[in-house]
Amino acid sequence: MSDLSIYDRQGIGKPLGFGRKCALLIIDFQIGFTREDAFGGFNINSAITATGKLLGHVRPLGMPIAHACFIAPEAPGGIGPFGEKIPSLLTLTAGSPDVAFAPEVAPLPNEFIVRKQHASAFFGTALSSWLRANAVDTLLVTGCTTSGCVRASVIDASAHGLRPIIVEECVGDRAEEPHRANLFDMGKKYADVMPLDAVIAHLALADAA
Amino acid sequence: MSDLSIYDRQGIGKPLGFGRKCALLIIDFQIGFTREDAFGGFNINSAITATGKLLGHVRPLGMPIAHACFIAPEAPGGIGPFGEKIPSLLTLTAGSPDVAFAPEVAPLPNEFIVRKQHASAFFGTALSSWLRANAVDTLLVTGCTTSGCVRASVIDASAHGLRPIIVEECVGDRAEEPHRANLFDMGKKYADVMPLDAVIAHLALADAA
Amino acid sequence: MSDLSIYDRQGIGKPLGFGRKCALLIIDFQIGFTREDAFGGFNINSAITATGKLLGHVRPLGMPIAHACFIAPEAPGGIGPFGEKIPSLLTLTAGSPDVAFAPEVAPLPNEFIVRKQHASAFFGTALSSWLRANAVDTLLVTGCTTSGCVRASVIDASAHGLRPIIVEECVGDRAEEPHRANLFDMGKKYADVMPLDAVIAHLALADAA
Amino acid sequence: MSDLSIYDRQGIGKPLGFGRKCALLIIDFQIGFTREDAFGGFNINSAITATGKLLGHVRPLGMPIAHACFIAPEAPGGIGPFGEKIPSLLTLTAGSPDVAFAPEVAPLPNEFIVRKQHASAFFGTALSSWLRANAVDTLLVTGCTTSGCVRASVIDASAHGLRPIIVEECVGDRAEEPHRANLFDMGKKYADVMPLDAVIAHLALADAA
């Protein structure tokens, strides 16, 4: 373990806190990511379960909910270099069983679907515009993988001027070390990392106010 | 150390290789990042030296060169949540000594300057358009920090359809662990990570051809 | 008619010409735009017919082909202010008969589908990335409406560093005056406007070379 | 004049109205655009005068103010195809007299500067992020040219989920016909077009409330 105290000495990693209005973003909880022999592993399935619990709390509040899913095009060129690094992504075309949403966190009609072809749920999608049309300034982030699409989406959320709050038990990865390392990076630079219970308690309190 | 063999079992991390035409991107080698009491630390200064060496090889080849620098606006709102996580970024306004480029890697006239307000050198900049106007498909990436602006830029380079090649000795961070963890992530998902000597040898060969 | 000679005096409107590799973009030729009582009018149907003819020429050349279609989300907030200006756009949800592609220009499997929620085929889509992954630098533009989604897409194509070439008979609008005014603007600032025959002749020549 | 009643029959062009919080965007009121022998003409100078009047009203309200200016890079590739259509744009490099802001509407310290290389004030800039960091949902648009950078910026403002309100006397173009045609298009599809007096009256009322 290297000495990470330099972050504190440089004043990096202050808390953001909640803004005026939250939305929930769920990233890539698709069947392929539930399977360790495909794209899954480590704590992804427990993160899906935890996200199902969070969904149960936010749906009654009328919070805007967005579900991102990765779908590769079949056209030549596909997803470019991303598909050369991870060739199996090219199997995730529309209609393949692995692209379906995991049932515990599947979208209801009237929830926003974000079809994406790259890691970030913001890149090449209308997510940012839709969040602004809903006056959202704070984004609860869940999904997988922590070191992949979650990290990319959190960087973009911050760059777009949104406050990202990562719900800790609700993000998962295929291996523990990248999961931990990326929670560290994101918590220092772009987002707050909060336990599920604290998020639920905050929302209940805000809703009662 | 968690078991990372799952990446191999899932076929993640294939090499990209070079495309038809390279550009060099140098990220945030600004005075503030050379100082450990400001934004620097660990291997950033050695990465600047190594990048100076690389520059000496690519300038005679006529390779397009882009220099990204972070400059915060003085207007209210500033850089949004990014400035709340890292308040000292707000001191990096135009004209402050810390925003100047490090002398060893300072731009020549006619090299492209990317002024940015967020982590990625692509976000909110004309970098992607300029690279296309120059028919570039491969991006040699250098700069700092590996876990911050380099990581964000590499994700975006891949998403924009470019081949990112990270020149290993030419990227630096304020602490070793995030540096290593982010090289791992990027090498698995978005980019090739190549030693400086191998990059220089490839370019010399390609130029001779 | 105002005096437009100022454009010539200021040197505005030079020709771009073709680059190294073309793709074809077809914008919003969906059933709703074939119907004058929905989104159609003036010359949209003749533009569809002309685009069908162009497709017949470019498919055998193996040219990358992208089909953009507007599909509104059902989630609250929808498409934001765009849907407040043109409320009927909100009826164009997935599965509605009006969103289907016009049969003469319907995509083949392996052609790239661009689902969009705003005017530009580039905004909030992966089109730019896919074009780069295919090394495209020149974009043949067809579709409707000239003053709406075609204009927005052409501005963005230029900004992304691509050469837009508008195939004159292949773009259509619901009324003649905006059609003419927007061809003028685009031809002066962002794109070449070429007759269908000239485009076909150029492609035949380039293919024979 | 073609029959434009089809817009009404199709329900196109409903008013947006003001949202909760406004910002003012001033586009490209730079010296080169005040000169008819460079980039100016028709009503650009009167639009600058009118915008000066509007500035006098909004500054005391503390409204966020953004000033966009076009500055071409000197690097090879420049601004790509945009510079091939309008070669004189390439003279607008940093430091040239024509890029300076017109004195009547020059930025104060702490107002946001948007340096852009393409037509839209949003493309390749951090404007959208800054507006969100300031909780802005409504954008008063002024500047030049109506048929160029104003049109491109208004399309993007709408796509980003913002309500664009074009202040009629505050936008100008080099020729009358494109000015009128583009006000028509924007008013039908993306923005409200309001007289300066009505905007000032609304703001005074909102401020008193």
Tab-separated table of N, CA, C and O in Angstrom, chain C residues 1-4 6-7 9-14 16 36 38-41 81-82 84-88 118-119 123 145 147-148 151-152 155 158-163 174-178 181-182 185 187-192, chain D residues 1-4 6-7 9-14 16 36 38-41 81-82 84-88 118-119 123 145 147-148 151-152 155 158-163 174-178 181-182 185 187-192:
chain	number	residue	atom	x	y	z
C	1	MET	N	-36.068	39.859	-51.611
C	1	MET	CA	-34.768	39.149	-51.534
C	1	MET	C	-33.684	40.142	-51.092
C	1	MET	O	-33.450	41.149	-51.751
C	2	SER	N	-33.032	39.840	-50.018
C	2	SER	CA	-31.965	40.728	-49.576
C	2	SER	C	-30.725	40.479	-50.431
C	2	SER	O	-30.635	39.484	-51.154
C	3	ASP	N	-29.787	41.365	-50.358
C	3	ASP	CA	-28.567	41.240	-51.154
C	3	ASP	C	-27.614	40.241	-50.486
C	3	ASP	O	-27.061	40.496	-49.416
C	4	LEU	N	-27.457	39.119	-51.115
C	4	LEU	CA	-26.633	38.064	-50.526
C	4	LEU	C	-25.207	38.073	-51.071
C	4	LEU	O	-24.416	37.185	-50.768
C	6	ILE	N	-22.881	39.755	-50.220
C	6	ILE	CA	-21.918	39.942	-49.141
C	6	ILE	C	-21.185	38.633	-48.810
C	6	ILE	O	-20.026	38.648	-48.390
C	7	TYR	N	-21.863	37.506	-49.019
C	7	TYR	CA	-21.201	36.212	-48.774
C	7	TYR	C	-19.985	36.041	-49.693
C	7	TYR	O	-18.933	35.604	-49.256
C	9	ARG	N	-18.366	38.521	-51.228
C	9	ARG	CA	-17.363	39.548	-50.909
C	9	ARG	C	-16.534	39.143	-49.693
C	9	ARG	O	-15.373	39.500	-49.562
C	10	GLN	N	-17.146	38.397	-48.756
C	10	GLN	CA	-16.412	37.967	-47.560
C	10	GLN	C	-15.749	36.600	-47.749
C	10	GLN	O	-15.172	36.048	-46.803
C	11	GLY	N	-15.850	36.042	-48.931
C	11	GLY	CA	-15.167	34.778	-49.209
C	11	GLY	C	-15.792	33.571	-48.522
C	11	GLY	O	-15.101	32.595	-48.191
C	12	ILE	N	-17.101	33.639	-48.333
C	12	ILE	CA	-17.822	32.571	-47.623
C	12	ILE	C	-18.419	31.597	-48.629
C	12	ILE	O	-19.007	32.013	-49.627
C	13	GLY	N	-18.258	30.301	-48.367
C	13	GLY	CA	-18.917	29.318	-49.200
C	13	GLY	C	-18.036	28.590	-50.193
C	13	GLY	O	-18.513	28.112	-51.224
C	14	LYS	N	-16.752	28.462	-49.872
C	14	LYS	CA	-15.856	27.705	-50.754
C	14	LYS	C	-16.268	26.224	-50.775
C	14	LYS	O	-16.779	25.702	-49.779
C	16	LEU	N	-15.910	22.194	-50.464
C	16	LEU	CA	-15.116	21.260	-49.655
C	16	LEU	C	-14.500	20.159	-50.512
C	16	LEU	O	-13.327	19.825	-50.394
C	36	GLU	N	-48.410	14.030	-44.814
C	36	GLU	CA	-48.559	15.479	-44.670
C	36	GLU	C	-49.414	15.826	-43.459
C	36	GLU	O	-49.302	16.924	-42.905
C	38	ALA	N	-49.109	14.439	-40.644
C	38	ALA	CA	-48.317	14.176	-39.433
C	38	ALA	C	-47.093	15.108	-39.429
C	38	ALA	O	-47.172	16.233	-38.937
C	39	PHE	N	-45.986	14.667	-40.004
C	39	PHE	CA	-44.773	15.486	-39.992
C	39	PHE	C	-44.261	15.812	-41.400
C	39	PHE	O	-43.223	16.428	-41.565
C	40	GLY	N	-45.004	15.368	-42.425
C	40	GLY	CA	-44.501	15.477	-43.791
C	40	GLY	C	-44.902	16.740	-44.512
C	40	GLY	O	-45.256	17.755	-43.905
C	41	GLY	N	-44.872	16.672	-45.848
C	41	GLY	CA	-45.237	17.795	-46.698
C	41	GLY	C	-44.253	17.980	-47.839
C	41	GLY	O	-43.322	17.172	-48.018
C	81	PRO	N	-37.395	20.667	-23.856
C	81	PRO	CA	-37.992	21.805	-24.560
C	81	PRO	C	-38.372	21.496	-26.010
C	81	PRO	O	-39.316	22.088	-26.529
C	82	PHE	N	-37.651	20.571	-26.642
C	82	PHE	CA	-37.966	20.208	-28.038
C	82	PHE	C	-39.410	19.690	-28.132
C	82	PHE	O	-40.134	19.986	-29.081
C	84	GLU	N	-41.774	20.545	-26.097
C	84	GLU	CA	-42.719	21.624	-25.807
C	84	GLU	C	-42.969	22.472	-27.054
C	84	GLU	O	-44.074	22.969	-27.266
C	85	LYS	N	-41.949	22.646	-27.879
C	85	LYS	CA	-42.131	23.372	-29.140
C	85	LYS	C	-42.990	22.572	-30.118
C	85	LYS	O	-43.797	23.115	-30.841
C	86	ILE	N	-42.767	21.250	-30.164
C	86	ILE	CA	-43.439	20.386	-31.152
C	86	ILE	C	-44.034	19.189	-30.407
C	86	ILE	O	-43.478	18.094	-30.404
C	87	PRO	N	-45.182	19.396	-29.777
C	87	PRO	CA	-45.715	18.339	-28.888
C	87	PRO	C	-45.963	17.008	-29.580
C	87	PRO	O	-45.835	15.951	-28.953
C	88	SER	N	-46.264	17.039	-30.886
C	88	SER	CA	-46.566	15.775	-31.546
C	88	SER	C	-45.346	14.853	-31.617
C	88	SER	O	-45.493	13.642	-31.802
C	118	HIS	N	-33.083	14.059	-30.268
C	118	HIS	CA	-33.010	15.484	-30.550
C	118	HIS	C	-32.843	15.650	-32.056
C	118	HIS	O	-32.919	14.672	-32.796
C	119	ALA	N	-32.668	16.875	-32.514
C	119	ALA	CA	-32.669	17.103	-33.954
C	119	ALA	C	-31.454	16.462	-34.639
C	119	ALA	O	-31.591	15.743	-35.632
C	123	PHE	N	-26.131	14.355	-31.924
C	123	PHE	CA	-26.303	14.741	-30.522
C	123	PHE	C	-26.851	13.562	-29.704
C	123	PHE	O	-27.935	13.047	-29.974
C	145	THR	N	-36.043	16.806	-41.761
C	145	THR	CA	-36.339	17.858	-42.703
C	145	THR	C	-35.099	18.717	-42.895
C	145	THR	O	-34.296	18.853	-41.974
C	147	SER	N	-34.702	21.803	-42.888
C	147	SER	CA	-34.585	22.919	-41.942
C	147	SER	C	-34.536	22.454	-40.495
C	147	SER	O	-34.424	23.279	-39.586
C	148	GLY	N	-34.631	21.141	-40.275
C	148	GLY	CA	-34.663	20.641	-38.904
C	148	GLY	C	-33.497	19.704	-38.659
C	148	GLY	O	-32.373	20.132	-38.404
C	151	ARG	N	-30.365	20.038	-41.073
C	151	ARG	CA	-29.537	21.204	-40.730
C	151	ARG	C	-28.744	20.955	-39.438
C	151	ARG	O	-27.535	21.212	-39.384
C	152	ALA	N	-29.403	20.458	-38.406
C	152	ALA	CA	-28.716	20.218	-37.134
C	152	ALA	C	-27.598	19.194	-37.301
C	152	ALA	O	-26.509	19.342	-36.734
C	155	ILE	N	-24.537	20.758	-39.294
C	155	ILE	CA	-23.708	21.622	-38.434
C	155	ILE	C	-22.790	20.747	-37.574
C	155	ILE	O	-21.593	21.002	-37.464
C	158	SER	N	-19.886	18.949	-39.488
C	158	SER	CA	-18.760	19.862	-39.712
C	158	SER	C	-17.970	20.073	-38.428
C	158	SER	O	-16.737	20.002	-38.425
C	159	ALA	N	-18.674	20.307	-37.323
C	159	ALA	CA	-17.990	20.549	-36.052
C	159	ALA	C	-17.179	19.332	-35.617
C	159	ALA	O	-16.113	19.463	-35.005
C	160	HIS	N	-17.658	18.137	-35.947
C	160	HIS	CA	-16.920	16.914	-35.602
C	160	HIS	C	-15.731	16.671	-36.530
C	160	HIS	O	-15.023	15.679	-36.365
C	161	GLY	N	-15.537	17.542	-37.512
C	161	GLY	CA	-14.377	17.406	-38.382
C	161	GLY	C	-14.642	16.584	-39.634
C	161	GLY	O	-13.700	16.185	-40.320
C	162	LEU	N	-15.906	16.348	-39.919
C	162	LEU	CA	-16.286	15.592	-41.117
C	162	LEU	C	-16.671	16.543	-42.249
C	162	LEU	O	-17.116	17.660	-42.006
C	163	ARG	N	-16.539	16.078	-43.499
C	163	ARG	CA	-16.953	16.867	-44.661
C	163	ARG	C	-18.365	16.463	-45.033
C	163	ARG	O	-18.569	15.384	-45.573
C	174	ARG	N	-41.041	20.107	-45.170
C	174	ARG	CA	-42.496	20.216	-45.229
C	174	ARG	C	-42.954	21.473	-45.963
C	174	ARG	O	-44.148	21.594	-46.281
C	175	ALA	N	-42.051	22.383	-46.198
C	175	ALA	CA	-42.418	23.602	-46.928
C	175	ALA	C	-41.201	24.050	-47.724
C	175	ALA	O	-40.056	23.816	-47.331
C	176	GLU	N	-41.471	24.734	-48.849
C	176	GLU	CA	-40.381	25.018	-49.788
C	176	GLU	C	-39.425	26.097	-49.286
C	176	GLU	O	-38.204	25.992	-49.446
C	177	GLU	N	-39.967	27.162	-48.687
C	177	GLU	CA	-39.103	28.281	-48.342
C	177	GLU	C	-38.030	27.881	-47.320
C	177	GLU	O	-36.838	28.166	-47.529
C	178	PRO	N	-38.381	27.241	-46.224
C	178	PRO	CA	-37.321	26.799	-45.297
C	178	PRO	C	-36.341	25.819	-45.952
C	178	PRO	O	-35.142	25.854	-45.676
C	181	ALA	N	-33.997	28.054	-47.965
C	181	ALA	CA	-33.190	28.921	-47.094
C	181	ALA	C	-32.115	28.110	-46.393
C	181	ALA	O	-30.976	28.562	-46.221
C	182	ASN	N	-32.441	26.896	-45.994
C	182	ASN	CA	-31.471	26.080	-45.258
C	182	ASN	C	-30.429	25.456	-46.173
C	182	ASN	O	-29.277	25.309	-45.783
C	185	ASP	N	-27.979	28.334	-46.464
C	185	ASP	CA	-27.122	28.486	-45.276
C	185	ASP	C	-26.078	27.377	-45.201
C	185	ASP	O	-24.893	27.623	-44.969
C	187	GLY	N	-24.913	25.390	-47.505
C	187	GLY	CA	-23.947	25.449	-48.606
C	187	GLY	C	-22.912	26.549	-48.411
C	187	GLY	O	-21.780	26.443	-48.892
C	188	LYS	N	-23.302	27.609	-47.714
C	188	LYS	CA	-22.356	28.703	-47.482
C	188	LYS	C	-21.404	28.390	-46.334
C	188	LYS	O	-20.270	28.849	-46.316
C	189	LYS	N	-21.865	27.640	-45.328
C	189	LYS	CA	-21.096	27.565	-44.078
C	189	LYS	C	-20.528	26.197	-43.708
C	189	LYS	O	-19.512	26.114	-43.028
C	190	TYR	N	-21.228	25.137	-44.070
C	190	TYR	CA	-20.837	23.858	-43.469
C	190	TYR	C	-20.625	22.727	-44.472
C	190	TYR	O	-19.962	21.747	-44.145
C	191	ALA	N	-21.252	22.823	-45.637
C	191	ALA	CA	-21.369	21.632	-46.478
C	191	ALA	C	-21.329	21.996	-47.942
C	191	ALA	O	-21.566	23.139	-48.319
C	192	ASP	N	-21.037	21.013	-48.768
C	192	ASP	CA	-21.297	21.158	-50.195
C	192	ASP	C	-22.711	20.649	-50.472
C	192	ASP	O	-23.190	19.723	-49.805
D	1	MET	N	-43.162	33.360	-51.659
D	1	MET	CA	-43.341	32.845	-50.273
D	1	MET	C	-44.134	31.538	-50.315
D	1	MET	O	-45.248	31.480	-50.832
D	2	SER	N	-43.547	30.513	-49.794
D	2	SER	CA	-44.266	29.236	-49.777
D	2	SER	C	-45.299	29.259	-48.662
D	2	SER	O	-45.288	30.126	-47.796
D	3	ASP	N	-46.209	28.325	-48.707
D	3	ASP	CA	-47.269	28.260	-47.703
D	3	ASP	C	-46.721	27.632	-46.416
D	3	ASP	O	-46.420	26.450	-46.368
D	4	LEU	N	-46.611	28.446	-45.410
D	4	LEU	CA	-46.037	27.962	-44.150
D	4	LEU	C	-47.107	27.568	-43.131
D	4	LEU	O	-46.789	27.250	-41.989
D	6	ILE	N	-48.593	24.979	-42.896
D	6	ILE	CA	-48.458	23.566	-42.514
D	6	ILE	C	-47.870	23.437	-41.102
D	6	ILE	O	-48.183	22.482	-40.382
D	7	TYR	N	-47.050	24.413	-40.700
D	7	TYR	CA	-46.508	24.383	-39.335
D	7	TYR	C	-47.620	24.453	-38.298
D	7	TYR	O	-47.608	23.721	-37.304
D	9	ARG	N	-50.836	23.706	-38.848
D	9	ARG	CA	-51.684	22.507	-38.961
D	9	ARG	C	-51.038	21.321	-38.252
D	9	ARG	O	-51.715	20.440	-37.747
D	10	GLN	N	-49.704	21.271	-38.234
D	10	GLN	CA	-49.008	20.150	-37.565
D	10	GLN	C	-48.697	20.469	-36.095
D	10	GLN	O	-48.046	19.665	-35.412
D	11	GLY	N	-49.155	21.613	-35.626
D	11	GLY	CA	-48.966	21.933	-34.196
D	11	GLY	C	-47.525	22.240	-33.824
D	11	GLY	O	-47.089	22.002	-32.689
D	12	ILE	N	-46.785	22.806	-34.768
D	12	ILE	CA	-45.369	23.107	-34.557
D	12	ILE	C	-45.196	24.561	-34.128
D	12	ILE	O	-45.810	25.451	-34.707
D	13	GLY	N	-44.388	24.807	-33.102
D	13	GLY	CA	-44.072	26.185	-32.727
D	13	GLY	C	-44.763	26.689	-31.474
D	13	GLY	O	-44.957	27.894	-31.317
D	14	LYS	N	-45.119	25.814	-30.573
D	14	LYS	CA	-45.730	26.243	-29.311
D	14	LYS	C	-44.725	27.068	-28.495
D	14	LYS	O	-43.515	26.825	-28.562
D	16	LEU	N	-42.449	28.231	-25.338
D	16	LEU	CA	-41.784	27.551	-24.218
D	16	LEU	C	-42.040	28.278	-22.893
D	16	LEU	O	-42.336	27.664	-21.883
D	36	GLU	N	-18.177	45.369	-41.839
D	36	GLU	CA	-18.813	44.774	-43.019
D	36	GLU	C	-17.771	44.221	-43.989
D	36	GLU	O	-18.062	43.316	-44.767
D	38	ALA	N	-15.258	42.539	-43.074
D	38	ALA	CA	-14.677	41.316	-42.503
D	38	ALA	C	-15.792	40.266	-42.377
D	38	ALA	O	-16.044	39.504	-43.308
D	39	PHE	N	-16.478	40.235	-41.229
D	39	PHE	CA	-17.525	39.227	-41.013
D	39	PHE	C	-18.895	39.858	-40.756
D	39	PHE	O	-19.861	39.168	-40.485
D	40	GLY	N	-18.978	41.194	-40.798
D	40	GLY	CA	-20.207	41.876	-40.380
D	40	GLY	C	-21.186	42.132	-41.502
D	40	GLY	O	-21.165	41.489	-42.538
D	41	GLY	N	-22.090	43.111	-41.264
D	41	GLY	CA	-23.109	43.495	-42.238
D	41	GLY	C	-24.458	43.714	-41.585
D	41	GLY	O	-24.572	43.648	-40.345
D	81	PRO	N	-13.186	21.276	-41.710
D	81	PRO	CA	-13.999	21.681	-42.863
D	81	PRO	C	-14.614	23.076	-42.722
D	81	PRO	O	-14.827	23.755	-43.731
D	82	PHE	N	-14.884	23.515	-41.489
D	82	PHE	CA	-15.464	24.842	-41.270
D	82	PHE	C	-14.524	25.917	-41.839
D	82	PHE	O	-14.962	26.908	-42.434
D	84	GLU	N	-12.486	25.400	-44.292
D	84	GLU	CA	-12.426	25.287	-45.750
D	84	GLU	C	-13.607	26.009	-46.398
D	84	GLU	O	-13.465	26.594	-47.475
D	85	LYS	N	-14.755	25.980	-45.737
D	85	LYS	CA	-15.914	26.719	-46.262
D	85	LYS	C	-15.703	28.225	-46.120
D	85	LYS	O	-16.109	28.994	-46.982
D	86	ILE	N	-15.118	28.655	-45.002
D	86	ILE	CA	-14.964	30.091	-44.719
D	86	ILE	C	-13.506	30.345	-44.324
D	86	ILE	O	-13.163	30.449	-43.147
D	87	PRO	N	-12.625	30.441	-45.334
D	87	PRO	CA	-11.191	30.504	-45.027
D	87	PRO	C	-10.800	31.677	-44.128
D	87	PRO	O	-9.847	31.567	-43.354
D	88	SER	N	-11.523	32.783	-44.202
D	88	SER	CA	-11.124	33.948	-43.400
D	88	SER	C	-11.269	33.677	-41.904
D	88	SER	O	-10.647	34.361	-41.083
D	118	HIS	N	-15.928	26.182	-33.238
D	118	HIS	CA	-16.953	25.787	-34.197
D	118	HIS	C	-18.135	26.733	-34.039
D	118	HIS	O	-18.056	27.694	-33.272
D	119	ALA	N	-19.207	26.487	-34.751
D	119	ALA	CA	-20.298	27.462	-34.754
D	119	ALA	C	-21.014	27.532	-33.395
D	119	ALA	O	-21.224	28.609	-32.844
D	123	PHE	N	-20.634	23.423	-28.596
D	123	PHE	CA	-19.818	22.336	-29.146
D	123	PHE	C	-18.355	22.500	-28.742
D	123	PHE	O	-17.710	23.500	-29.059
D	145	THR	N	-23.745	35.171	-35.914
D	145	THR	CA	-24.804	35.611	-36.783
D	145	THR	C	-26.022	34.726	-36.544
D	145	THR	O	-25.881	33.541	-36.193
D	147	SER	N	-27.921	33.279	-38.549
D	147	SER	CA	-27.967	32.075	-39.393
D	147	SER	C	-26.758	31.172	-39.181
D	147	SER	O	-26.659	30.121	-39.811
D	148	GLY	N	-25.841	31.587	-38.317
D	148	GLY	CA	-24.630	30.799	-38.117
D	148	GLY	C	-24.508	30.344	-36.678
D	148	GLY	O	-25.129	29.360	-36.268
D	151	ARG	N	-27.845	30.229	-34.555
D	151	ARG	CA	-28.666	29.060	-34.889
D	151	ARG	C	-28.057	27.773	-34.320
D	151	ARG	O	-28.757	26.958	-33.703
D	152	ALA	N	-26.761	27.578	-34.513
D	152	ALA	CA	-26.108	26.361	-34.027
D	152	ALA	C	-26.206	26.259	-32.507
D	152	ALA	O	-26.446	25.183	-31.947
D	155	ILE	N	-29.917	25.407	-31.366
D	155	ILE	CA	-30.231	23.976	-31.534
D	155	ILE	C	-29.612	23.182	-30.382
D	155	ILE	O	-30.273	22.335	-29.770
D	158	SER	N	-31.330	23.682	-26.895
D	158	SER	CA	-32.538	22.861	-26.777
D	158	SER	C	-32.179	21.394	-26.549
D	158	SER	O	-32.745	20.726	-25.678
D	159	ALA	N	-31.222	20.884	-27.319
D	159	ALA	CA	-30.836	19.476	-27.184
D	159	ALA	C	-30.267	19.186	-25.795
D	159	ALA	O	-30.474	18.100	-25.247
D	160	HIS	N	-29.595	20.159	-25.206
D	160	HIS	CA	-29.045	19.982	-23.858
D	160	HIS	C	-30.122	20.096	-22.773
D	160	HIS	O	-29.814	19.986	-21.588
D	161	GLY	N	-31.355	20.357	-23.165
D	161	GLY	CA	-32.440	20.406	-22.178
D	161	GLY	C	-32.687	21.801	-21.616
D	161	GLY	O	-33.389	21.943	-20.611
D	162	LEU	N	-32.123	22.815	-22.270
D	162	LEU	CA	-32.322	24.205	-21.842
D	162	LEU	C	-33.414	24.869	-22.672
D	162	LEU	O	-33.647	24.488	-23.815
D	163	ARG	N	-34.066	25.885	-22.093
D	163	ARG	CA	-35.079	26.656	-22.810
D	163	ARG	C	-34.405	27.878	-23.410
D	163	ARG	O	-34.067	28.805	-22.696
D	174	ARG	N	-25.398	39.136	-41.286
D	174	ARG	CA	-24.791	39.949	-42.342
D	174	ARG	C	-25.754	40.243	-43.485
D	174	ARG	O	-25.465	41.098	-44.328
D	175	ALA	N	-26.862	39.557	-43.519
D	175	ALA	CA	-27.861	39.804	-44.566
D	175	ALA	C	-29.238	39.527	-43.985
D	175	ALA	O	-29.404	38.699	-43.080
D	176	GLU	N	-30.241	40.238	-44.531
D	176	GLU	CA	-31.555	40.199	-43.893
D	176	GLU	C	-32.291	38.876	-44.097
D	176	GLU	O	-32.935	38.364	-43.190
D	177	GLU	N	-32.213	38.350	-45.313
D	177	GLU	CA	-33.025	37.162	-45.588
D	177	GLU	C	-32.646	35.964	-44.701
D	177	GLU	O	-33.521	35.361	-44.073
D	178	PRO	N	-31.374	35.624	-44.598
D	178	PRO	CA	-31.031	34.524	-43.682
D	178	PRO	C	-31.408	34.846	-42.228
D	178	PRO	O	-31.833	33.954	-41.484
D	181	ALA	N	-35.159	34.136	-42.058
D	181	ALA	CA	-35.455	32.705	-42.239
D	181	ALA	C	-35.049	31.906	-41.005
D	181	ALA	O	-35.753	30.984	-40.585
D	182	ASN	N	-33.940	32.285	-40.391
D	182	ASN	CA	-33.481	31.526	-39.229
D	182	ASN	C	-34.259	31.866	-37.971
D	182	ASN	O	-34.480	30.996	-37.126
D	185	ASP	N	-37.257	29.583	-38.389
D	185	ASP	CA	-36.957	28.177	-38.067
D	185	ASP	C	-36.795	27.979	-36.556
D	185	ASP	O	-37.362	27.048	-35.970
D	187	GLY	N	-37.826	29.796	-34.058
D	187	GLY	CA	-39.066	30.044	-33.318
D	187	GLY	C	-40.049	28.893	-33.451
D	187	GLY	O	-40.878	28.651	-32.557
D	188	LYS	N	-39.988	28.178	-34.562
D	188	LYS	CA	-40.893	27.045	-34.759
D	188	LYS	C	-40.419	25.803	-34.026
D	188	LYS	O	-41.225	24.975	-33.602
D	189	LYS	N	-39.110	25.636	-33.897
D	189	LYS	CA	-38.601	24.319	-33.487
D	189	LYS	C	-37.858	24.273	-32.148
D	189	LYS	O	-37.877	23.243	-31.474
D	190	TYR	N	-37.172	25.333	-31.790
D	190	TYR	CA	-36.255	25.178	-30.653
D	190	TYR	C	-36.392	26.247	-29.583
D	190	TYR	O	-35.946	26.034	-28.453
D	191	ALA	N	-36.924	27.403	-29.934
D	191	ALA	CA	-36.769	28.562	-29.050
D	191	ALA	C	-37.980	29.462	-29.119
D	191	ALA	O	-38.757	29.418	-30.072
D	192	ASP	N	-38.143	30.306	-28.106
D	192	ASP	CA	-39.051	31.433	-28.227
D	192	ASP	C	-38.249	32.611	-28.778
D	192	ASP	O	-37.057	32.756	-28.492
